[in-house]
Amino acid sequence: MTPVEAPVAPATLDAVAALAELACIGRDDARGGWSRHLLDEADGEMRAWFARTAAALGLAVETDANANQWATWAPDGATGPAVGTGSHLDSVPGGGPLDGPLGVVSALAAVSRLMAEGHAASRPVRIANFAEEEGARFGVPCLGSQLLAGDIDTHRVRALTDGSGASVAEVLTSAGLDPEAIGRDDARLADLALYLELHVEQGRQLAPLGVPVGVATGILAHGRWRVTVTGRGDHAGATELGSRRDPMLVAAAVIRAARNRAAGANPATRARATVGKLQVVPGGSNAIASEVRLWLDARAEHDADVHDLVARILSDAEAVAREEGCEVAVAEESFSTRVEFDATLTDLVDSALGGVPRIPTGAGHDAGILAAHLPTAMIFVRNPDGVSHSPLEGASDADIRAGVDALADALRALT
């Protein structure tokens, strides 16, 4: 009698091991942490890893016209619009190991688990790696999801340039994508029934509660403004103090006003403002600058709170500019309105997880962009120190695996 071989179980992905593999890509020795920006070498390696890993799990992989990657599980009998999940693989300059990758890796791991256990999904699951979520290369966050949703002007996007002067159009062309094809993708939006994103917690709300995961309630309104201060370049030693027009003094006023105005706002607005990037021209240690460009990030509970906060900061800067004889120009690079995640979907996810804390977030996400177009929800994984956008960002192996468990449970209930 010929022995019958037992069926080979489908492969599953261990999220902790996968994150360790990704930790080798895009290490930034100068800044510390990781730097992976839209379609640069490191991002290309991350995208190749996604395609290779998803294919090895038996998923169909494609890249859409907006440079977003998708991996699809469509088992026999699965019909209708898909359940979307995933996150992003790019990073801020010198960022942490989990912001973005945790969501993508956990989605692959959760889906591979459902496949292995023989879950009879009634509808497909599509895992997304959204392009340029952080906006580190071209200055616009959630670029891939904004393009998909039709929330940003494509002419503006094609003309955006990075620090080297390369445009989005040129970078897309070099990657084999057609820059004229970017923009709202009605067919793909219609093919998504909902979107559920897992992300490392940014802030420290779960640790005091002693739980590894929670669900999101909403996202603060937030935006970025580029402030350009023009003065007069001159000699640091030969120029009398009274005759200087130093834009660095105005830049310093913006930085100070960002902290003071946010701290002085009504606590109920949860206001915060930050300047984390400056460019000084010409940048010599023995020269008075001729121009300073800085980027103001402002967030608060409601849209009007953000605009009021920015107006107060810029008013303080203008007062110093008048005293110093400098000029200030302001350009809004991005603005995302306050997001409330879908209550019905959040309830379903919460129920699938057995009841977990519900927490707000001050960080933007692709789920927030898609929220205006389809039901979205988020799962957060505990960050013990609350640090993010930093090499110190982290989560324990046990909590990472708890996050995969939670996502698998949610996807099982939703499919």
Short mmCIF file of C-alpha atoms in Angstrom, two decimals:
data_model
loop_
_atom_site.label_atom_id
_atom_site.label_comp_id
_atom_site.label_asym_id
_atom_site.label_seq_id
_atom_site.Cartn_x
_atom_site.Cartn_y
_atom_site.Cartn_z
CA MET A 1 0.00 0.00 0.00
CA THR A 2 1.41 3.35 -1.02
CA PRO A 3 1.61 5.75 1.93
CA VAL A 4 -0.42 8.93 1.62
CA GLU A 5 1.64 12.05 2.16
CA ALA A 6 0.22 14.61 4.52
CA PRO A 7 -0.60 17.92 2.85
CA VAL A 8 2.07 20.57 3.21
CA ALA A 9 0.81 23.54 5.22
CA PRO A 10 1.23 26.92 3.51
CA ALA A 11 4.17 29.00 4.69
CA THR A 12 3.60 31.58 7.39
CA LEU A 13 5.59 34.71 8.09
CA ASP A 14 7.07 35.46 11.50
CA ALA A 15 6.77 39.21 11.99
CA VAL A 16 9.68 39.52 14.41
CA ALA A 17 12.05 37.69 12.07
CA ALA A 18 10.84 39.72 9.09
CA LEU A 19 11.45 43.02 10.89
CA ALA A 20 14.96 41.86 11.77
CA GLU A 21 15.54 41.19 8.08
CA LEU A 22 14.33 44.67 7.13
CA ALA A 23 16.59 46.25 9.77
CA CYS A 24 19.50 45.65 7.41
CA ILE A 25 18.02 47.99 4.78
CA GLY A 26 18.49 51.75 4.82
CA ARG A 27 20.60 52.14 7.95
CA ASP A 28 21.65 55.78 8.25
CA ASP A 29 25.03 56.00 9.96
CA ALA A 30 25.06 59.80 9.84
CA ARG A 31 21.68 60.36 11.51
CA GLY A 32 21.26 57.06 13.29
CA GLY A 33 18.17 55.02 12.58
CA TRP A 34 16.87 54.35 9.08
CA SER A 35 16.35 56.55 6.02
CA ARG A 36 14.14 55.13 3.27
CA HIS A 37 12.58 57.65 0.94
CA LEU A 38 10.35 57.31 -2.10
CA LEU A 39 12.02 55.18 -4.77
CA ASP A 40 15.56 55.80 -3.53
CA GLU A 41 17.91 52.83 -3.20
CA ALA A 42 16.76 51.85 0.30
CA ASP A 43 13.08 52.21 -0.56
CA GLY A 44 13.69 50.14 -3.67
CA GLU A 45 15.14 47.36 -1.55
CA MET A 46 12.15 47.53 0.81
CA ARG A 47 9.75 47.36 -2.12
CA ALA A 48 11.64 44.41 -3.59
CA TRP A 49 11.41 42.65 -0.22
CA PHE A 50 7.65 43.24 -0.15
CA ALA A 51 7.15 41.83 -3.65
CA ARG A 52 9.42 38.86 -3.03
CA THR A 53 7.92 37.99 0.36
CA ALA A 54 4.32 38.36 -0.76
CA ALA A 55 4.95 36.20 -3.82
CA ALA A 56 6.57 33.53 -1.65
CA LEU A 57 3.39 33.45 0.43
CA GLY A 58 1.34 32.87 -2.71
CA LEU A 59 -0.06 36.39 -3.01
CA ALA A 60 -0.53 38.25 -6.29
CA VAL A 61 1.63 41.40 -6.35
CA GLU A 62 1.18 44.57 -8.40
CA THR A 63 2.18 48.23 -8.38
CA ASP A 64 -0.48 50.80 -9.18
CA ALA A 65 -0.03 54.00 -11.20
CA ASN A 66 0.66 55.98 -7.99
CA ALA A 67 3.63 53.78 -6.95
CA ASN A 68 1.63 52.00 -4.25
CA GLN A 69 2.27 48.25 -4.00
CA TRP A 70 -0.51 45.71 -3.43
CA ALA A 71 -0.43 42.03 -2.49
CA THR A 72 -3.74 40.21 -2.87
CA TRP A 73 -5.13 37.06 -1.28
CA ALA A 74 -8.23 35.96 -3.18
CA PRO A 75 -9.06 32.38 -2.20
CA ASP A 76 -11.73 30.36 -3.97
CA GLY A 77 -15.16 31.70 -3.11
CA ALA A 78 -13.95 35.18 -2.16
CA THR A 79 -15.98 37.79 -4.04
CA GLY A 80 -16.82 41.47 -3.96
CA PRO A 81 -14.79 44.46 -2.77
CA ALA A 82 -11.72 43.55 -0.73
CA VAL A 83 -10.69 44.18 2.84
CA GLY A 84 -7.64 46.44 2.70
CA THR A 85 -4.85 46.42 5.24
CA GLY A 86 -1.14 47.33 5.39
CA SER A 87 0.81 50.55 5.94
CA HIS A 88 4.06 51.93 4.46
CA LEU A 89 7.75 51.02 4.22
CA ASP A 90 9.32 54.48 3.82
CA SER A 91 10.63 56.48 6.78
CA VAL A 92 11.45 59.92 8.06
CA PRO A 93 15.17 60.80 7.90
CA GLY A 94 16.88 58.74 10.60
CA GLY A 95 13.59 57.20 11.69
CA GLY A 96 12.71 54.19 13.76
CA PRO A 97 12.37 50.54 12.75
CA LEU A 98 8.60 50.13 13.19
CA ASP A 99 6.81 53.24 11.92
CA GLY A 100 5.29 51.81 8.77
CA PRO A 101 7.08 48.46 8.42
CA LEU A 102 5.29 47.01 11.46
CA GLY A 103 1.93 47.43 9.71
CA VAL A 104 3.08 45.94 6.41
CA VAL A 105 4.89 43.00 8.02
CA SER A 106 2.00 42.32 10.41
CA ALA A 107 -0.46 42.31 7.51
CA LEU A 108 1.63 39.76 5.61
CA ALA A 109 2.02 37.67 8.76
CA ALA A 110 -1.69 37.80 9.63
CA VAL A 111 -2.81 36.88 6.12
CA SER A 112 -0.29 34.04 5.93
CA ARG A 113 -1.73 32.71 9.20
CA LEU A 114 -5.30 32.83 7.85
CA MET A 115 -4.14 31.01 4.72
CA ALA A 116 -2.36 28.34 6.75
CA GLU A 117 -5.33 27.67 9.00
CA GLY A 118 -7.62 27.30 5.99
CA HIS A 119 -9.80 30.30 6.77
CA ALA A 120 -12.65 30.40 4.22
CA ALA A 121 -12.57 34.12 3.46
CA SER A 122 -15.72 35.40 1.78
CA ARG A 123 -13.93 38.36 0.23
CA PRO A 124 -10.37 39.09 -0.87
CA VAL A 125 -7.72 40.80 1.26
CA ARG A 126 -5.40 43.39 -0.29
CA ILE A 127 -2.23 44.37 1.56
CA ALA A 128 -0.91 47.85 0.74
CA ASN A 129 2.54 49.35 0.90
CA PHE A 130 1.66 53.01 0.38
CA ALA A 131 4.25 55.24 -1.28
CA GLU A 132 5.85 58.25 0.42
CA GLU A 133 3.69 58.20 3.55
CA GLU A 134 6.20 60.25 5.51
CA GLY A 135 6.74 62.83 2.76
CA ALA A 136 10.45 62.89 3.53
CA ARG A 137 11.64 63.13 -0.07
CA PHE A 138 9.09 65.48 -1.65
CA GLY A 139 7.58 67.26 1.34
CA VAL A 140 4.00 65.95 1.06
CA PRO A 141 2.94 63.23 3.52
CA CYS A 142 0.69 60.34 2.51
CA LEU A 143 1.43 61.08 -1.12
CA GLY A 144 0.53 57.64 -2.46
CA SER A 145 -2.81 57.46 -0.65
CA GLN A 146 -3.62 61.10 -1.47
CA LEU A 147 -3.05 60.41 -5.15
CA LEU A 148 -5.13 57.24 -5.01
CA ALA A 149 -7.99 59.14 -3.37
CA GLY A 150 -7.71 62.12 -5.73
CA ASP A 151 -7.04 64.48 -2.82
CA ILE A 152 -4.06 66.29 -4.35
CA ASP A 153 -3.46 68.09 -7.65
CA THR A 154 -1.44 65.90 -9.99
CA HIS A 155 0.17 68.84 -11.79
CA ARG A 156 1.53 70.04 -8.47
CA VAL A 157 2.77 66.55 -7.59
CA ARG A 158 4.65 66.00 -10.84
CA ALA A 159 6.52 69.28 -10.30
CA LEU A 160 7.56 68.60 -6.69
CA THR A 161 11.33 68.34 -6.29
CA ASP A 162 13.61 66.72 -3.74
CA GLY A 163 16.75 68.18 -2.19
CA SER A 164 18.81 67.36 -5.27
CA GLY A 165 16.34 69.03 -7.64
CA ALA A 166 14.89 65.79 -9.04
CA SER A 167 11.16 66.02 -9.70
CA VAL A 168 8.49 63.46 -8.90
CA ALA A 169 7.94 63.07 -12.64
CA GLU A 170 11.62 62.27 -13.20
CA VAL A 171 11.80 59.84 -10.28
CA LEU A 172 8.67 57.98 -11.39
CA THR A 173 9.96 57.76 -14.94
CA SER A 174 13.28 56.37 -13.75
CA ALA A 175 11.36 53.70 -11.83
CA GLY A 176 9.44 52.68 -14.94
CA LEU A 177 6.20 54.43 -13.96
CA ASP A 178 4.25 56.92 -16.07
CA PRO A 179 3.98 60.29 -14.29
CA GLU A 180 1.06 61.24 -16.51
CA ALA A 181 -0.95 58.31 -15.13
CA ILE A 182 -0.90 59.36 -11.47
CA GLY A 183 -4.09 60.45 -9.75
CA ARG A 184 -7.45 59.28 -8.48
CA ASP A 185 -8.01 55.57 -9.02
CA ASP A 186 -11.77 55.05 -8.99
CA ALA A 187 -11.55 51.36 -9.84
CA ARG A 188 -9.21 50.60 -6.95
CA LEU A 189 -11.23 52.68 -4.49
CA ALA A 190 -14.39 50.84 -5.54
CA ASP A 191 -12.59 47.55 -5.03
CA LEU A 192 -11.92 48.33 -1.36
CA ALA A 193 -14.76 47.68 1.07
CA LEU A 194 -12.76 49.02 4.02
CA TYR A 195 -9.22 49.60 5.23
CA LEU A 196 -7.70 48.50 8.55
CA GLU A 197 -4.19 49.69 9.39
CA LEU A 198 -1.97 48.39 12.18
CA HIS A 199 0.71 50.78 13.43
CA VAL A 200 3.14 51.12 16.29
CA GLU A 201 1.76 53.50 18.90
CA GLN A 202 3.16 57.03 18.58
CA GLY A 203 2.88 58.41 22.06
CA ARG A 204 2.50 56.56 25.34
CA GLN A 205 -1.12 55.78 26.13
CA LEU A 206 -1.21 51.95 26.20
CA ALA A 207 1.71 51.32 28.55
CA PRO A 208 0.02 52.89 31.61
CA LEU A 209 -3.03 50.74 30.87
CA GLY A 210 -0.95 47.56 30.82
CA VAL A 211 -2.30 46.30 27.48
CA PRO A 212 -0.42 45.45 24.25
CA VAL A 213 -2.95 46.74 21.69
CA GLY A 214 -5.66 49.34 21.31
CA VAL A 215 -7.85 50.81 18.58
CA ALA A 216 -7.84 54.37 17.31
CA THR A 217 -10.65 56.88 17.67
CA GLY A 218 -9.35 59.61 15.38
CA ILE A 219 -6.46 61.77 14.16
CA LEU A 220 -5.73 65.39 15.03
CA ALA A 221 -5.96 67.98 12.27
CA HIS A 222 -2.43 68.74 11.08
CA GLY A 223 -0.38 70.45 8.42
CA ARG A 224 3.04 71.61 7.26
CA TRP A 225 4.05 75.13 6.32
CA ARG A 226 7.28 76.21 4.61
CA VAL A 227 8.46 79.55 6.00
CA THR A 228 11.09 81.44 4.00
CA VAL A 229 12.82 84.35 5.75
CA THR A 230 14.88 86.67 3.55
CA GLY A 231 17.45 89.07 4.97
CA ARG A 232 20.85 90.28 3.75
CA GLY A 233 23.94 88.16 3.66
CA ASP A 234 26.99 89.85 5.15
CA HIS A 235 30.27 89.41 7.01
CA ALA A 236 30.03 88.08 10.56
CA GLY A 237 32.97 90.15 11.76
CA ALA A 238 32.77 93.36 9.73
CA THR A 239 29.05 94.09 10.00
CA GLU A 240 27.88 96.22 12.94
CA LEU A 241 24.98 94.73 14.91
CA GLY A 242 22.76 97.73 14.26
CA SER A 243 23.01 97.43 10.49
CA ARG A 244 22.31 93.71 10.20
CA ARG A 245 19.27 92.09 8.57
CA ASP A 246 19.70 88.60 9.95
CA PRO A 247 17.01 86.04 9.01
CA MET A 248 18.31 83.64 11.65
CA LEU A 249 16.80 85.86 14.35
CA VAL A 250 13.42 85.56 12.68
CA ALA A 251 13.83 81.80 12.30
CA ALA A 252 14.62 81.61 16.00
CA ALA A 253 11.43 83.57 16.70
CA VAL A 254 9.39 81.02 14.73
CA ILE A 255 10.92 78.16 16.69
CA ARG A 256 10.31 79.86 20.04
CA ALA A 257 6.77 80.91 19.07
CA ALA A 258 5.93 77.36 18.00
CA ARG A 259 6.60 76.10 21.52
CA ASN A 260 5.15 79.08 23.38
CA ARG A 261 1.95 79.41 21.36
CA ALA A 262 1.22 75.70 21.53
CA ALA A 263 1.92 75.64 25.27
CA GLY A 264 -0.33 78.66 25.80
CA ALA A 265 -3.29 77.29 23.82
CA ASN A 266 -6.41 75.92 25.46
CA PRO A 267 -5.44 72.43 26.68
CA ALA A 268 -8.64 71.07 25.17
CA THR A 269 -7.26 71.77 21.69
CA ARG A 270 -4.29 69.41 22.31
CA ALA A 271 -2.15 71.86 20.32
CA ARG A 272 1.42 71.08 19.36
CA ALA A 273 3.81 72.83 16.96
CA THR A 274 7.32 71.90 15.88
CA VAL A 275 10.15 73.13 13.68
CA GLY A 276 12.35 70.14 12.86
CA LYS A 277 13.98 71.20 9.61
CA LEU A 278 15.93 74.30 8.58
CA GLN A 279 17.99 75.24 5.52
CA VAL A 280 20.38 78.17 5.91
CA VAL A 281 21.80 80.04 2.91
CA PRO A 282 24.75 80.25 2.43
CA GLY A 283 25.39 78.27 5.61
CA GLY A 284 28.86 79.56 6.52
CA SER A 285 29.91 79.81 10.15
CA ASN A 286 31.46 83.25 9.58
CA ALA A 287 28.65 84.67 7.43
CA ILE A 288 25.33 86.29 8.24
CA ALA A 289 22.69 84.28 6.41
CA SER A 290 20.86 85.77 3.45
CA GLU A 291 17.93 83.36 3.68
CA VAL A 292 16.54 80.72 6.02
CA ARG A 293 13.92 78.18 5.06
CA LEU A 294 12.20 76.29 7.85
CA TRP A 295 9.27 73.93 8.08
CA LEU A 296 6.53 74.36 10.69
CA ASP A 297 4.46 71.33 11.69
CA ALA A 298 1.27 72.23 13.57
CA ARG A 299 -1.47 69.98 14.97
CA ALA A 300 -4.57 70.38 17.10
CA GLU A 301 -7.97 68.87 17.82
CA HIS A 302 -9.85 70.74 15.11
CA ASP A 303 -9.00 72.39 11.79
CA ALA A 304 -9.72 75.89 13.09
CA ASP A 305 -7.47 75.30 16.10
CA VAL A 306 -4.54 74.49 13.80
CA HIS A 307 -5.07 77.54 11.60
CA ASP A 308 -5.38 79.79 14.65
CA LEU A 309 -2.18 78.33 16.11
CA VAL A 310 -0.24 78.88 12.88
CA ALA A 311 -1.55 82.44 12.55
CA ARG A 312 -0.35 83.30 16.06
CA ILE A 313 3.09 81.79 15.44
CA LEU A 314 3.51 83.67 12.18
CA SER A 315 2.32 86.92 13.75
CA ASP A 316 5.11 86.63 16.32
CA ALA A 317 7.60 85.97 13.52
CA GLU A 318 6.40 88.95 11.49
CA ALA A 319 6.93 91.27 14.46
CA VAL A 320 10.57 90.21 14.75
CA ALA A 321 10.99 90.40 10.96
CA ARG A 322 9.88 94.02 10.96
CA GLU A 323 12.37 94.88 13.68
CA GLU A 324 15.18 93.12 11.83
CA GLY A 325 14.29 94.36 8.33
CA CYS A 326 13.58 90.90 6.94
CA GLU A 327 10.76 89.53 4.82
CA VAL A 328 8.70 86.43 5.53
CA ALA A 329 6.94 84.27 2.92
CA VAL A 330 4.73 81.33 3.88
CA ALA A 331 3.53 78.40 1.76
CA GLU A 332 1.17 75.68 3.00
CA GLU A 333 2.66 72.40 1.79
CA SER A 334 -0.01 70.11 3.19
CA PHE A 335 -3.06 70.09 5.41
CA SER A 336 -5.08 67.13 6.67
CA THR A 337 -8.44 67.74 8.27
CA ARG A 338 -9.43 66.10 11.55
CA VAL A 339 -10.34 62.42 11.11
CA GLU A 340 -12.89 60.37 13.00
CA PHE A 341 -12.52 56.69 12.21
CA ASP A 342 -15.62 54.75 11.18
CA ALA A 343 -17.56 53.92 14.34
CA THR A 344 -19.18 50.74 13.02
CA LEU A 345 -15.91 49.31 11.74
CA THR A 346 -14.09 50.30 14.93
CA ASP A 347 -16.77 48.54 16.97
CA LEU A 348 -16.37 45.40 14.85
CA VAL A 349 -12.60 45.42 15.28
CA ASP A 350 -12.88 46.10 19.01
CA SER A 351 -15.32 43.21 19.39
CA ALA A 352 -13.02 40.87 17.45
CA LEU A 353 -10.20 41.83 19.82
CA GLY A 354 -12.32 41.16 22.90
CA GLY A 355 -12.57 44.79 23.97
CA VAL A 356 -9.46 46.97 24.06
CA PRO A 357 -8.68 50.60 24.91
CA ARG A 358 -9.67 53.29 22.43
CA ILE A 359 -7.13 56.06 21.99
CA PRO A 360 -6.66 59.11 19.75
CA THR A 361 -3.48 59.88 17.84
CA GLY A 362 -1.68 63.03 16.84
CA ALA A 363 0.11 61.33 13.95
CA GLY A 364 -1.12 61.21 10.36
CA HIS A 365 -1.68 57.91 8.55
CA ASP A 366 -2.82 56.61 5.18
CA ALA A 367 -5.91 55.33 6.99
CA GLY A 368 -6.72 58.95 7.75
CA ILE A 369 -6.58 59.89 4.08
CA LEU A 370 -8.79 56.98 3.04
CA ALA A 371 -11.30 57.72 5.82
CA ALA A 372 -13.05 60.30 3.63
CA HIS A 373 -13.65 57.68 0.94
CA LEU A 374 -14.34 54.36 2.70
CA PRO A 375 -14.68 52.96 6.24
CA THR A 376 -11.29 52.88 7.97
CA ALA A 377 -9.99 51.87 11.39
CA MET A 378 -6.64 51.40 13.10
CA ILE A 379 -5.00 49.06 15.59
CA PHE A 380 -2.09 50.35 17.69
CA VAL A 381 0.67 48.22 19.20
CA ARG A 382 2.09 49.36 22.55
CA ASN A 383 5.21 51.52 22.42
CA PRO A 384 6.67 51.31 25.96
CA ASP A 385 8.47 54.67 25.85
CA GLY A 386 6.15 56.38 23.38
CA VAL A 387 9.10 57.52 21.23
CA SER A 388 8.59 57.56 17.46
CA HIS A 389 10.26 59.09 14.39
CA SER A 390 13.47 58.19 16.19
CA PRO A 391 15.88 55.24 16.36
CA LEU A 392 14.63 54.77 19.94
CA GLU A 393 11.17 53.75 18.69
CA GLY A 394 10.28 50.23 19.72
CA ALA A 395 7.93 47.49 20.81
CA SER A 396 8.65 44.18 22.49
CA ASP A 397 8.67 40.96 20.48
CA ALA A 398 5.72 39.78 22.56
CA ASP A 399 3.73 42.90 21.75
CA ILE A 400 4.59 42.66 18.05
CA ARG A 401 3.23 39.13 18.03
CA ALA A 402 0.18 40.29 19.99
CA GLY A 403 -0.39 42.86 17.27
CA VAL A 404 -0.29 40.15 14.59
CA ASP A 405 -2.74 38.11 16.67
CA ALA A 406 -5.07 41.11 16.90
CA LEU A 407 -4.87 41.86 13.18
CA ALA A 408 -5.47 38.21 12.28
CA ASP A 409 -8.49 38.11 14.60
CA ALA A 410 -9.88 41.29 13.04
CA LEU A 411 -9.33 40.12 9.46
CA ARG A 412 -10.89 36.76 10.28
CA ALA A 413 -14.01 38.56 11.54
CA LEU A 414 -14.12 40.98 8.60
CA THR A 415 -13.72 38.39 5.85
#
